[in-house]
Each structure stands twice: as structure tokens, then as C-alpha cells.
Short mmCIF file of C-alpha atoms in Angstrom, two decimals:
data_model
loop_
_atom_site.label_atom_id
_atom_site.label_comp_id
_atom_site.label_asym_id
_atom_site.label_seq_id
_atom_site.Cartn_x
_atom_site.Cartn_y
_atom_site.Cartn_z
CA UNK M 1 0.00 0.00 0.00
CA UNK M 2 2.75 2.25 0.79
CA UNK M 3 4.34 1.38 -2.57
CA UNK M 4 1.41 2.43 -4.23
CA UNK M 5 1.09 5.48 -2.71
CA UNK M 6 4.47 6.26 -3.89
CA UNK M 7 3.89 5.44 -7.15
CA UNK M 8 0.32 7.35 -7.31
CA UNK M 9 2.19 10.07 -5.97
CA UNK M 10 5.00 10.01 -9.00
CA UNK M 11 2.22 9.43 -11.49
CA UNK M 12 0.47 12.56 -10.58
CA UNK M 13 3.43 14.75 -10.45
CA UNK M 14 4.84 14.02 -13.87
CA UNK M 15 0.83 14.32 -15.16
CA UNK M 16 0.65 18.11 -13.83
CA UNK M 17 4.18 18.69 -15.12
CA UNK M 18 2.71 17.30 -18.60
CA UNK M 19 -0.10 19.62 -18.74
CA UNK M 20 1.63 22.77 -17.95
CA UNK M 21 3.68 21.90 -20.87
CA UNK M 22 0.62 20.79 -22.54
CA UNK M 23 -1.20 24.08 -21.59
CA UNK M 24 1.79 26.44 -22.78
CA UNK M 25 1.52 24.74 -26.32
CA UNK M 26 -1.67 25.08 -26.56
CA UNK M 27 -1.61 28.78 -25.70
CA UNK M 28 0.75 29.38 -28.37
CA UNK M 29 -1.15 27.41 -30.89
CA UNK M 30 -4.51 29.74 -30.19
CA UNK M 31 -2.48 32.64 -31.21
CA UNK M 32 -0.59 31.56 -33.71
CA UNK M 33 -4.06 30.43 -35.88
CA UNK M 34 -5.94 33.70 -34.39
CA UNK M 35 -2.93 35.76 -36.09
CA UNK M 36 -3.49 33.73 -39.28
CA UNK M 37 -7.70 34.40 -38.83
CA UNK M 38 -8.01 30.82 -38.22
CA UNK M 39 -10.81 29.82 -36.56
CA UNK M 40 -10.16 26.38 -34.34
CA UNK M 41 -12.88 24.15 -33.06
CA UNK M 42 -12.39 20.88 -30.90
CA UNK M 43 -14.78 18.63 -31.62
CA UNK M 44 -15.97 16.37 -28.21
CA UNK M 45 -17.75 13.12 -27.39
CA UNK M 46 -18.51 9.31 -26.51
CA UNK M 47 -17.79 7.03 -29.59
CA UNK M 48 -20.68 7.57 -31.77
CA UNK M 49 -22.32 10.82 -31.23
CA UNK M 50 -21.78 12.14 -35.09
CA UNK M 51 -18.65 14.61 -34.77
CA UNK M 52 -17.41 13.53 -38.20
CA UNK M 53 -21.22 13.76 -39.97
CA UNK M 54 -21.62 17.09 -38.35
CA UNK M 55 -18.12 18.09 -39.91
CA UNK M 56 -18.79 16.19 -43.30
CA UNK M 57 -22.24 18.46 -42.96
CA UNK M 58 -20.38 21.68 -42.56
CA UNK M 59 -17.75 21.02 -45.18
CA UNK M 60 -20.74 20.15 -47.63
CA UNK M 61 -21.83 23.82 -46.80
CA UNK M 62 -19.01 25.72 -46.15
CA UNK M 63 -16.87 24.64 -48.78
CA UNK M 64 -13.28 23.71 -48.95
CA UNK M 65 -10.98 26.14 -46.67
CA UNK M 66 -11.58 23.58 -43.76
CA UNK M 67 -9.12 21.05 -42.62
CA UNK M 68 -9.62 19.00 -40.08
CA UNK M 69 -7.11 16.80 -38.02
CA UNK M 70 -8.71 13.74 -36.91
CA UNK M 71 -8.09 11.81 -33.04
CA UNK M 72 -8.32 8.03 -32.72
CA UNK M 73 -6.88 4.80 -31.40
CA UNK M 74 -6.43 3.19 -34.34
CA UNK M 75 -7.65 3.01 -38.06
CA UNK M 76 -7.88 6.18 -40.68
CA UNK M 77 -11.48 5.55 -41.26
CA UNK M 78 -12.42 9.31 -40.12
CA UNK M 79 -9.72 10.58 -42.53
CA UNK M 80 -10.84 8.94 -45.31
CA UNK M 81 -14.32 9.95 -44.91
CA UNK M 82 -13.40 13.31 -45.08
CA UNK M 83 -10.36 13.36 -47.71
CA UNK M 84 -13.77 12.11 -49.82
CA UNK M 85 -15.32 14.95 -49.61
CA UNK M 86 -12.14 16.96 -51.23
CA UNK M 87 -10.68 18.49 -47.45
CA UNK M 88 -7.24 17.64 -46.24
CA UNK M 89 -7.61 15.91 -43.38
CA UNK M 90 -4.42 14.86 -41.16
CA UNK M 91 -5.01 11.25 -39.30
CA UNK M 92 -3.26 10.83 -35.39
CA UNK M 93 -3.48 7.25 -34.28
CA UNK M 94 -2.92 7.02 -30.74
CA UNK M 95 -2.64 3.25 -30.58
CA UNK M 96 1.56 3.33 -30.96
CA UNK M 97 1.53 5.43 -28.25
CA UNK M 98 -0.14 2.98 -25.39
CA UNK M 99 -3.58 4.15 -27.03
CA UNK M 100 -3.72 7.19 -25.25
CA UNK M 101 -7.68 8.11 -24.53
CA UNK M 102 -6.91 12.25 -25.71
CA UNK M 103 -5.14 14.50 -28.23
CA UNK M 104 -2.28 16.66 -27.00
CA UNK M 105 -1.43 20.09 -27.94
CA UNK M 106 2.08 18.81 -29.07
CA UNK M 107 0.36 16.81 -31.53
CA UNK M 108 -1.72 19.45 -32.69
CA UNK M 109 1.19 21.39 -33.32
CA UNK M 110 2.48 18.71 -35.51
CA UNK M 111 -0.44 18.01 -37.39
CA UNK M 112 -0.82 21.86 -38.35
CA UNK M 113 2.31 21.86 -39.67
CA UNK M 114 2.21 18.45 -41.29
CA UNK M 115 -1.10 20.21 -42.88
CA UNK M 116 0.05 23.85 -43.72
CA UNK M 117 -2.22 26.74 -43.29
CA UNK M 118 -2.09 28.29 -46.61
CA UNK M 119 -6.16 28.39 -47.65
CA UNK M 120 -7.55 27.72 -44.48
CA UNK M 121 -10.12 29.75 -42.57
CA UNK M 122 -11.22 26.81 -39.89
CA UNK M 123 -9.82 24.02 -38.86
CA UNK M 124 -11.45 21.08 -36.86
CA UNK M 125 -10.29 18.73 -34.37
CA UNK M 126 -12.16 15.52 -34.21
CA UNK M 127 -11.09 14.05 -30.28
CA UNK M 128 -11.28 10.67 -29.48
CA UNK M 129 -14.45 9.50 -28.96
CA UNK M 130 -14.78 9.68 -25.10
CA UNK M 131 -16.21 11.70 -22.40
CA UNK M 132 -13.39 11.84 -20.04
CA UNK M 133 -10.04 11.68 -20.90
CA UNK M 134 -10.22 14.50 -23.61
CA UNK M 135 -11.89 17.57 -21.79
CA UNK M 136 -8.50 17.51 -19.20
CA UNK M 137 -6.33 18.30 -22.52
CA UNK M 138 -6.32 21.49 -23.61
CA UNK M 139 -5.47 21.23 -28.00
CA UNK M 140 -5.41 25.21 -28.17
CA UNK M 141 -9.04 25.43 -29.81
CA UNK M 142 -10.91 28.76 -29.70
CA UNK M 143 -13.94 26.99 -29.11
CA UNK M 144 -14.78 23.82 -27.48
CA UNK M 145 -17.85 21.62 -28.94
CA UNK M 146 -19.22 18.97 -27.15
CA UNK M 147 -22.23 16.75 -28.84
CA UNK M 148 -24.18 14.70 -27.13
CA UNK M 149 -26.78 12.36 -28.74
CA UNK M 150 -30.04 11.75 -27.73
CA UNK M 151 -30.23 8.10 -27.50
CA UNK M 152 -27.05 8.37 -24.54
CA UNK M 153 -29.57 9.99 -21.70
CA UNK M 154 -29.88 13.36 -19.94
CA UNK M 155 -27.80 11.89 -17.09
CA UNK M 156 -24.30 11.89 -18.77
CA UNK M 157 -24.00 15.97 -18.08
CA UNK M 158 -24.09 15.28 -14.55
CA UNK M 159 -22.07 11.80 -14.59
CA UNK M 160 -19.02 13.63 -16.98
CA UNK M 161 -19.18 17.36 -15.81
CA UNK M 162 -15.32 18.20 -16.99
CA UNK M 163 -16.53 17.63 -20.56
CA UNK M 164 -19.11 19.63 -20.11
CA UNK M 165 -17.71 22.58 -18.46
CA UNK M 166 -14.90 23.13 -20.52
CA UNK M 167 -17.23 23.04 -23.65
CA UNK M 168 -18.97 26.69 -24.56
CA UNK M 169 -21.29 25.08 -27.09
CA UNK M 170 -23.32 21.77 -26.83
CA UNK M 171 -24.86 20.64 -29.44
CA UNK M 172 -27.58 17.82 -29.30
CA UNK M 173 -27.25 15.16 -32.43
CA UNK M 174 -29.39 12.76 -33.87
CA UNK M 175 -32.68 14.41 -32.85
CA UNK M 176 -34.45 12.74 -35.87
CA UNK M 177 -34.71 9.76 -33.02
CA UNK M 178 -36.75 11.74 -30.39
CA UNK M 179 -40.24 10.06 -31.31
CA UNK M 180 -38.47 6.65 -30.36
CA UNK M 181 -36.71 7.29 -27.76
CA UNK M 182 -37.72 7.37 -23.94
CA UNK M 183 -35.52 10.69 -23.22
CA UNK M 184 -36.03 14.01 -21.77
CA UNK M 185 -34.92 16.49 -23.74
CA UNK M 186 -35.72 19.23 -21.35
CA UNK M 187 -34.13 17.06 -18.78
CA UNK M 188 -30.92 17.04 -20.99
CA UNK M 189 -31.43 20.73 -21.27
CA UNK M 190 -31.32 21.33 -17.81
CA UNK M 191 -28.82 19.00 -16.69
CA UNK M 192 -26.37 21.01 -19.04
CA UNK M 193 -27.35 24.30 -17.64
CA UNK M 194 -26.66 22.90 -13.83
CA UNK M 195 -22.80 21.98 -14.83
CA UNK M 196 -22.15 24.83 -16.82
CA UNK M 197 -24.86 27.76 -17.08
CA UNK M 198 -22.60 29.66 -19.67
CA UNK M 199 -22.83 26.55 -22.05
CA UNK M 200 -25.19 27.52 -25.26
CA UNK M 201 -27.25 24.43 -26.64
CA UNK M 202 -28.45 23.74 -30.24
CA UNK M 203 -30.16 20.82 -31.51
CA UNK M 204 -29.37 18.88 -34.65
CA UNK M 205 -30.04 16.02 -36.99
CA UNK M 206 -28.13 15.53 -39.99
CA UNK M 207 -30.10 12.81 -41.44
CA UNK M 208 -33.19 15.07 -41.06
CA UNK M 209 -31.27 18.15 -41.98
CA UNK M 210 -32.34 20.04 -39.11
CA UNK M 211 -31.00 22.47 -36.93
CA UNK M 212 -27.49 22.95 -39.27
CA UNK M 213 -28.64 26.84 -39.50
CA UNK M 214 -27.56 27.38 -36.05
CA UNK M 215 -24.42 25.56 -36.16
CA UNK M 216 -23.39 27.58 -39.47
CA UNK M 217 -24.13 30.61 -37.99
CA UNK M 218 -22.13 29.84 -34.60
CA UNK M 219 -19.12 29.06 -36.63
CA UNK M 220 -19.88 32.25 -38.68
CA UNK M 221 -20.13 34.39 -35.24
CA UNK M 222 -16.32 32.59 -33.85
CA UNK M 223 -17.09 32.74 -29.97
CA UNK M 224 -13.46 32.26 -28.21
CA UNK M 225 -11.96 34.16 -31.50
CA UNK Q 1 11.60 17.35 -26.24
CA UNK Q 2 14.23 15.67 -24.39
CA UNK Q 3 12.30 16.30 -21.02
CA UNK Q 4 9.01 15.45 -22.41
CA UNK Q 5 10.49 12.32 -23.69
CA UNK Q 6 11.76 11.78 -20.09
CA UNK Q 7 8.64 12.47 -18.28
CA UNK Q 8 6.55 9.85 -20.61
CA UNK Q 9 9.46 7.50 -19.97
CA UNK Q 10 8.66 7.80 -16.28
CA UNK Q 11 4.76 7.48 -16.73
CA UNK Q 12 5.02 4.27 -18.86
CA UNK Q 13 7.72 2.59 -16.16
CA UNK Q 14 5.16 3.83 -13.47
CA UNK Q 15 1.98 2.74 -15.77
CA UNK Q 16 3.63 -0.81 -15.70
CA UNK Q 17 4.25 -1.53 -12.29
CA UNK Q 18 0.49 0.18 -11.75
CA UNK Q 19 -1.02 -2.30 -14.04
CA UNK Q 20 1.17 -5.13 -12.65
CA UNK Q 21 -0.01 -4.83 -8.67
CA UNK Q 22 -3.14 -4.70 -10.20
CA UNK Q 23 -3.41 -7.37 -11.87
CA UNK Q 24 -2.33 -9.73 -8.90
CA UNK Q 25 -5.48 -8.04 -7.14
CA UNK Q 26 -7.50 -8.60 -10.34
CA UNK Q 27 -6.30 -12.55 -10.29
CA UNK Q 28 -7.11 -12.63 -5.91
CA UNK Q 29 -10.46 -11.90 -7.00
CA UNK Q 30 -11.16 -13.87 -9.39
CA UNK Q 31 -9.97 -16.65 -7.21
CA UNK Q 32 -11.81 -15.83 -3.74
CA UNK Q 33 -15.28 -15.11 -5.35
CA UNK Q 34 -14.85 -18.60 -7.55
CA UNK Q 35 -14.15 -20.25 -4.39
CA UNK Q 36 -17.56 -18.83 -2.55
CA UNK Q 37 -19.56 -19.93 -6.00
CA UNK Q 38 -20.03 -16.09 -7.18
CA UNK Q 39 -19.78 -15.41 -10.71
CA UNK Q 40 -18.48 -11.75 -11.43
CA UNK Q 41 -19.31 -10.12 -14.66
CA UNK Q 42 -17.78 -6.90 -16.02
CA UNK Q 43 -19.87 -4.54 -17.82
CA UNK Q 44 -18.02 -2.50 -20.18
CA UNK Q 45 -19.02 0.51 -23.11
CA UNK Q 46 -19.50 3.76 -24.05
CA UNK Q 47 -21.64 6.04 -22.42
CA UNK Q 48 -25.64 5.91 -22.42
CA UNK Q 49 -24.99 1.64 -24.43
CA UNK Q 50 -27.52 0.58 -21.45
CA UNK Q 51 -25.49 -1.05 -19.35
CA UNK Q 52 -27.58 0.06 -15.97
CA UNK Q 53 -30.86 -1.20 -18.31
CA UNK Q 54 -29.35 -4.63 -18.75
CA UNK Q 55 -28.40 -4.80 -15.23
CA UNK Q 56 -32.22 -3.56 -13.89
CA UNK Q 57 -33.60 -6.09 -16.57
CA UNK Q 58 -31.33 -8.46 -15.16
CA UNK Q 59 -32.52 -8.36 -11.57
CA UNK Q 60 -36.19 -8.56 -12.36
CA UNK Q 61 -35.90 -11.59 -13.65
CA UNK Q 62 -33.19 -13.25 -11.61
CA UNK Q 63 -34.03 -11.95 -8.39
CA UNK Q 64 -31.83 -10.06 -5.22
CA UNK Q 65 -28.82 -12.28 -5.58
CA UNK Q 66 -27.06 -9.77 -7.04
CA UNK Q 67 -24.74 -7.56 -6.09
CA UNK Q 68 -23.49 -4.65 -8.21
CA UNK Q 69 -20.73 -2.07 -7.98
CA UNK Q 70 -21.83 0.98 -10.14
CA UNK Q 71 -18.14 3.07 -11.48
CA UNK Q 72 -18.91 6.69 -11.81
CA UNK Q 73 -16.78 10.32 -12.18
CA UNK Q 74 -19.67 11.82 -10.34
CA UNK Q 75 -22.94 11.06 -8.94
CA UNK Q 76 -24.70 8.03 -7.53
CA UNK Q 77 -27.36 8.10 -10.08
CA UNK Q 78 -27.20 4.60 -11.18
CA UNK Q 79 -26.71 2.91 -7.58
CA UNK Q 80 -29.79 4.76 -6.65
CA UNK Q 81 -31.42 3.12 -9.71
CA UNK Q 82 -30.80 -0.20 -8.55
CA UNK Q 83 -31.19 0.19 -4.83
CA UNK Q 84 -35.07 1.00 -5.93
CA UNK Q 85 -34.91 -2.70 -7.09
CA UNK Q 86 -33.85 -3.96 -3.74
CA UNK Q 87 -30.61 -4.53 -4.67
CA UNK Q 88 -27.47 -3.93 -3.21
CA UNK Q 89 -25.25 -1.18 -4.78
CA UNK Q 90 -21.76 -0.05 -3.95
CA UNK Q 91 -21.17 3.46 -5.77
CA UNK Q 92 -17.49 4.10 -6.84
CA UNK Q 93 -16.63 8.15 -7.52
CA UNK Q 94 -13.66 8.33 -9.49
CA UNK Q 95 -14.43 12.11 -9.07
CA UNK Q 96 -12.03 12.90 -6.15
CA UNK Q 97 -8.97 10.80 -7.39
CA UNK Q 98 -8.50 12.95 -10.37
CA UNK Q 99 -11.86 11.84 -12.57
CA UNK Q 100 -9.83 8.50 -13.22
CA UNK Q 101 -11.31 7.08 -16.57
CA UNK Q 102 -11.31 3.60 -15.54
CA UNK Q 103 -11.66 0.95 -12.40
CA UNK Q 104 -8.65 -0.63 -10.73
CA UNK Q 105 -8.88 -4.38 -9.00
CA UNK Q 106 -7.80 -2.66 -5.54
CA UNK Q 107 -11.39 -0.82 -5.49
CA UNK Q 108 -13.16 -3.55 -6.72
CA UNK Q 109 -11.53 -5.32 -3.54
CA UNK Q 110 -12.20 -3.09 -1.12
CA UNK Q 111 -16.39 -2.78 -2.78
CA UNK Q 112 -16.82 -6.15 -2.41
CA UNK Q 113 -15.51 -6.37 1.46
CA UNK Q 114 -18.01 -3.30 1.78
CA UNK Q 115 -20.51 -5.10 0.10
CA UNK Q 116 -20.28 -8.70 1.77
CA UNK Q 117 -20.25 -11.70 -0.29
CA UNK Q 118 -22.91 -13.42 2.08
CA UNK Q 119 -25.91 -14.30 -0.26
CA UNK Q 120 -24.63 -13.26 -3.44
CA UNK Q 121 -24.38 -15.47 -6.26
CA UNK Q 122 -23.68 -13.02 -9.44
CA UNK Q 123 -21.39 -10.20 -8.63
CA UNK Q 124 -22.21 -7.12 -11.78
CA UNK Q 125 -19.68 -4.07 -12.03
CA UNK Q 126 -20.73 -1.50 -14.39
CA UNK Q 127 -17.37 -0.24 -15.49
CA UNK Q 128 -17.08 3.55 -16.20
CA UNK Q 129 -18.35 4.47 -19.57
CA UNK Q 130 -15.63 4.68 -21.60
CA UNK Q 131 -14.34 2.75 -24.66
CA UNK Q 132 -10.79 3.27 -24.24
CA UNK Q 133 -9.25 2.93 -20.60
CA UNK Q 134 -11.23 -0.11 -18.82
CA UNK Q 135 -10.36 -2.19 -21.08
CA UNK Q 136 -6.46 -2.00 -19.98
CA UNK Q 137 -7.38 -2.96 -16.09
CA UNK Q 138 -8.15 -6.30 -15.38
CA UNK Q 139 -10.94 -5.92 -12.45
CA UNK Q 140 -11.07 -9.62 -11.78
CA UNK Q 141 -14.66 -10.17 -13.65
CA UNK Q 142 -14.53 -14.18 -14.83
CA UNK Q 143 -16.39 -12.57 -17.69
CA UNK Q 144 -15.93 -9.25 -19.29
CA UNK Q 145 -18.96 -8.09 -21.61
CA UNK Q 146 -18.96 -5.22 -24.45
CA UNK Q 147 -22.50 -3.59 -24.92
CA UNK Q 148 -22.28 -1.03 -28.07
CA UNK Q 149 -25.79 0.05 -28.90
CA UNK Q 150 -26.94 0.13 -32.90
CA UNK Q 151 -26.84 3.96 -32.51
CA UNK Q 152 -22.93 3.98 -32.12
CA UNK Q 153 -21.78 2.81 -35.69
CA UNK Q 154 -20.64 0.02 -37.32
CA UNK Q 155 -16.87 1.09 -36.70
CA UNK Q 156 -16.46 1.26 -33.12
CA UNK Q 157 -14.91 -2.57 -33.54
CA UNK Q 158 -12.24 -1.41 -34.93
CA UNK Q 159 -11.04 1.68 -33.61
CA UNK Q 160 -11.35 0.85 -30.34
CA UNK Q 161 -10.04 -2.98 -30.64
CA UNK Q 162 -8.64 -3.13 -27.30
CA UNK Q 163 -12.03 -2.96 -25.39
CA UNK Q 164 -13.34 -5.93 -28.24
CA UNK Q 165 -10.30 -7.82 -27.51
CA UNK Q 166 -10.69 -8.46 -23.43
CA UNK Q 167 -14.47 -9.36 -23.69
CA UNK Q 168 -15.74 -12.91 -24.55
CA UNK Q 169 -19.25 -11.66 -24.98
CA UNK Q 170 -20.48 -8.71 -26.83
CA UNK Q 171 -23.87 -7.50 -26.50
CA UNK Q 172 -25.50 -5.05 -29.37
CA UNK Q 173 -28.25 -3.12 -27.65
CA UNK Q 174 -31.17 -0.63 -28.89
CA UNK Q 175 -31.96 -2.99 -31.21
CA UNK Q 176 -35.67 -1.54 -31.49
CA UNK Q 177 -33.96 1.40 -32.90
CA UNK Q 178 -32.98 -0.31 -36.12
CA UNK Q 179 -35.78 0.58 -38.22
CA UNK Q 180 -34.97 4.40 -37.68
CA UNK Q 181 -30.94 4.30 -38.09
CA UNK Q 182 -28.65 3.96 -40.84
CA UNK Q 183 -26.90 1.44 -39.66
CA UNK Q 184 -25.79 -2.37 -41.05
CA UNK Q 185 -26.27 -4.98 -38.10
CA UNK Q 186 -24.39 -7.34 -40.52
CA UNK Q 187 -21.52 -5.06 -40.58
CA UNK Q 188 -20.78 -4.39 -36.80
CA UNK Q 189 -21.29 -8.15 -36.65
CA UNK Q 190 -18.48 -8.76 -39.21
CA UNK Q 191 -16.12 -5.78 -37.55
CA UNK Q 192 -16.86 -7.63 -34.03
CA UNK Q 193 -15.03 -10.96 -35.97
CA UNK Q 194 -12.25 -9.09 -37.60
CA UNK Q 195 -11.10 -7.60 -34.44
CA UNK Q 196 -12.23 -10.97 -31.77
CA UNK Q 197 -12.81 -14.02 -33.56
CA UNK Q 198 -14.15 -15.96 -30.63
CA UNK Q 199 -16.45 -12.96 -29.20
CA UNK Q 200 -20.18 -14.51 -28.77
CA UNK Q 201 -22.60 -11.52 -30.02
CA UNK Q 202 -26.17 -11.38 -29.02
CA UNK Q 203 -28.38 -8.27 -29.54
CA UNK Q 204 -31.08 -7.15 -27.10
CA UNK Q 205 -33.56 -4.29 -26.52
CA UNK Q 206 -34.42 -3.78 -23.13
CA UNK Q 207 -37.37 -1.48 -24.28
CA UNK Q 208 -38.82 -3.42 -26.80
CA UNK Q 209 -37.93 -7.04 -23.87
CA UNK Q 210 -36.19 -8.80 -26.57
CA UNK Q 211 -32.95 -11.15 -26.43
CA UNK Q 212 -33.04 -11.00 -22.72
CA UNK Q 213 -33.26 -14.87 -22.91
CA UNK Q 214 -30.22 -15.44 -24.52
CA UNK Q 215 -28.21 -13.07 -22.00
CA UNK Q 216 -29.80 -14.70 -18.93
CA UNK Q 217 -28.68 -18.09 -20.49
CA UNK Q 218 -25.35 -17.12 -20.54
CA UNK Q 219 -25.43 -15.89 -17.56
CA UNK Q 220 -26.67 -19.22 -16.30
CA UNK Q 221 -23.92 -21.34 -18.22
CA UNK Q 222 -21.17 -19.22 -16.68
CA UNK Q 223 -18.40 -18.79 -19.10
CA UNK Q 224 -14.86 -18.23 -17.64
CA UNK Q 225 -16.21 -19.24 -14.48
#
């Protein structure tokens, strides 16, 4: 017990060292794309909540000066999704590295480079799919996005309240399955709004095409910028 | 670079001889609750798959035999769900320790002395949801289980192979949503097989009380017991 006390002790000193350096990248990263008149977005959520749809959406309506770097344990499925559509799209697999369950600013950094900024007016990160791990990493967005879908229940605000805090935009996905499901979306609503009152909350589906308008216009508008 | 490369050096040499302790726990476990005839399943997934659902559905059908240990960031939410069933609920809160993403044997251990294994017979832990870290702790289940629900995609399989790989038993839930999602049932099948060849799948809907029978069969046949 004492040994593991010792250890726990180590772990979480070289983790807070980590994300100071973590945090001073990421600082530097905001800036650098601000200076540029980059907008950056994080994308946040479980596995399965539509983050690349909604970014396939916006690229189908916004056009090409998007890229989008794209978080996950393993495969380049995301990527190639995307890199369909005509965007460049820059693929970090964290499954060499111990599968890490988060993107780090230091990888951001790479990626940006790896992608070039020439012709870009917004760029997307795509986090791992998961509610925890992500939200404690800054990645040097402007904004943070966090989607939800309805079909996960208007608990998980209260159950993963980092993710939600740190987020200044939630948006609801995969409304289109309301009439099915048994969920409170007022609930949701005001589960949200007791973790983080300053959060803003839209509602989308993109197989019913609803509630994109708001979204559009929110990336138009640049909170964070 | 040279001192982030030395701090990660330090977190993996730590990460090891974390995972190492812990799996002696995880195999103590395993051992003692064999030895007193209780068979401990480990529920695993992303958030809002229905793991609490399957474990409510669970205990009105097989009765108070059942223990569970519920793994949450925050709240007690889903103890207090099954405590209304007259069940016996231990509540881990990650919360306090950091918002760990995952459930170590040595908590387990200590639950289940809290707990009591007098009149128990099926021991459930509902394993923080999260795709990525429980699957790298070993909690001491003799049978882990992987609920994705049909709203999650076809490709969590395979970027998330880790959490497919540990579990013998995969359970597809929300199956009464299939009418209203794009989504191939035949595909996440075949994804489950390229990543775990020798994964059983069964799909239930808790909602709609299908394919409960098959799950409460396995649960009666006791595989890795």
C-alpha cells in the first residue's frame, strides 16, 4: 500500500508537469491560428455521437478552406471519410503510443504543420471518442464543442461534468430519433445548464437536416476568437 | 523534447508496475469469489450503451442475488437506480482521485468487502463508460462483456479494438432502434469478428424485452467461471 502510494504520488506529479507543458503549447497554438484568422474548433464526445457527420455536414456547406485533423486509437477511417469529400484531413493514431484516450497540444502542433495553413479559414479537431479523458487536454481550440446524442440519456452531463464545463457550445445530435426514444430532452437541457450555465445548446439532426442553421451561424459568429 | 520524452518514460515505467499490482489483485479476485460460487461479470461501453438497463432487466428476472458495484466520475445516479430494485449497490466516484477514466482491482476489492459476499451469487460491475481505458485494467470479472448500442456505428470494432479484444461476450443493444438508423447490423457483426474471432454476439432491446433470454442463459452457463 505504501508502494502504491508512492507510485500514485510520482504518477500525478509528472501528469501536472505534462499539462503545464501541454497548456503552454496550446496557448501558443490559439495565437498563432488567431494571427493567421483561423478559426479552431475541438470537436468532443462518446464514440458515436456524429462529430465527423456534423463536420462532413459543414464542409458540404461551407466549402473547402476547412481542414480537419482527426483523433483516434487506431484506423484512418475518419480521414478517409473526409479526404472524400475533397478536405485535407491529417489522421493521429494514438494506438503506438499505449492508445492514449486524448489529443495533446504537441500533436496538434504537428499536425498543423504536417497540414500547412495556406487556404484555411477553420480548422477542426475531431477528439477521441470519449467523455473523459479528452476535456482535461487542452489542444489550443478557440472553441470547445461537445455533442451529445439523444439516445445516450440526460444523465451523462451530470455523470461527466469536466466535458461539459470546458465546452462553450453543446450541441444535441441525432434528434431525428426523439419520437423513439424514452428521453427528456428538457431534462438534458437542464442537466447542461446545472454543470455549466454559460454553455449555449443547439439541436441537430443531420439525417433530417435540421437544426445545421444554427451551427453555421455559430461558426460564422467565432465565440473564443 | 528531451524532457518530455523523459517524463513519458517515467509514466510508462510507473503505468507498468500500476497495471502489474493490479493485476495480482484482479487474479485474488477472481480466485476468492470462484471459491464462494459467485460469478463476477464486467460490464463494459460507451456512455448511455444501457449497461444500468441490462443490469435492472437483469434483476427482475433473476431476483436479489445480485450484487453490483456501479463506477462513476460523479454522482450516484445509477446505484440509486438499482437500490429502488432492492438490490445492493456499492457506488465508486472516481471524481475525487482525479476523474480517473477507468476501475482498478484494488477498489473492486475493497467494494466487495463493503458489500459482503454473504448471499450473493452473481457479482455485476458496471465499469465507467468509456471505450478506451477499462479495457487496460483487469478488475477480476470471470467474464468481461462489451454492450455497443446500434446507434454507435458500425466502426467502433475497430477503432477501439482493445475494449473488443478483453471481452468474450459482446452485446449489441437498442436494437428496437434499427428501423430508424442507418446502420448495417451485418456489418458491426463482421467488424466484431475481424477484431475478436471468438467474441459470442447477441443483440437485445431492453425497451422493446427482446434477447433477454439469450443473456440470462449465458449468464446461467457461466463462461470463464
Amino acid at each position: 500500500m505504501q508502494y502504491k502510494k508512492a507510485m500514485e504520488s510520482i504518477k500525478i506529479n509528472v501528469m501536472q508537469k505534462l499539462l503545464k507543458a501541454n497548456d503552454a503549447i496550446a496557448d501558443e497554438i490559439r495565437k498563432s491560428l488567431k494571427s493567421k484568422g483561423i478559426f479552431f474548433v475541438n470537436l468532443m464526445s462518446s464514440p458515436g455521437s456524429g462529430k465527423t457527420t456534423l463536420i462532413e455536414e459543414t464542409v458540404k456547406k461551407l466549402g473547402k478552406k476547412i481542414k480537419v485533423i482527426e483523433g483516434d486509437i487506431q484506423t484512418t477511417l475518419d480521414a478517409e471519410r473526409l479526404q472524400k469529400l475533397g478536405v485535407q484531413a491529417y489522421q493521429i493514431n494514438t494506438g503506438p503510443f499505449g492508445g492514449d484516450c486524448h489529443l495533446e497540444a504537441a500533436w496538434i502542433k504537428t499536425a498543423i504543420t504536417e497540414l500547412g495553413t495556406d487556404g484555411m479559414d477553420l480548422l477542426f479537431v475531431e477528439n477521441i471518442g470519449n467523455l473523459v479523458c479528452p476535456a482535461e487536454f487542452d489542444v489550443g481550440a478557440h472553441l470547445n464543442v461537445l455533442l451529445i446524442s439523444v439516445t445516450e440519456g440526460e444523465d451523462k452531463p451530470l455523470k461527466y461534468p469536466l466535458a461539459f464545463q470546458v465546452s462553450k457550445l453543446c450541441v444535441i445530435t441525432k434528434t431525428d430519433l426523439l419520437p423513439l426514444k424514452h428521453f427528456s430532452l428538457k431534462k438534458l437541457r437542464e442537466n447542461i445548464k446545472k454543470i455549466n450555465p454559460a454553455c449555449a445548446v443547439i439541436e441537430v439532426s443531420a439525417h433530417a437536416g435540421t437544426g445545421l442553421e444554427s451551427w453555421l451561424e455559430i461558426l460564422k459568429n467565432r465565440p473564443g476568437f
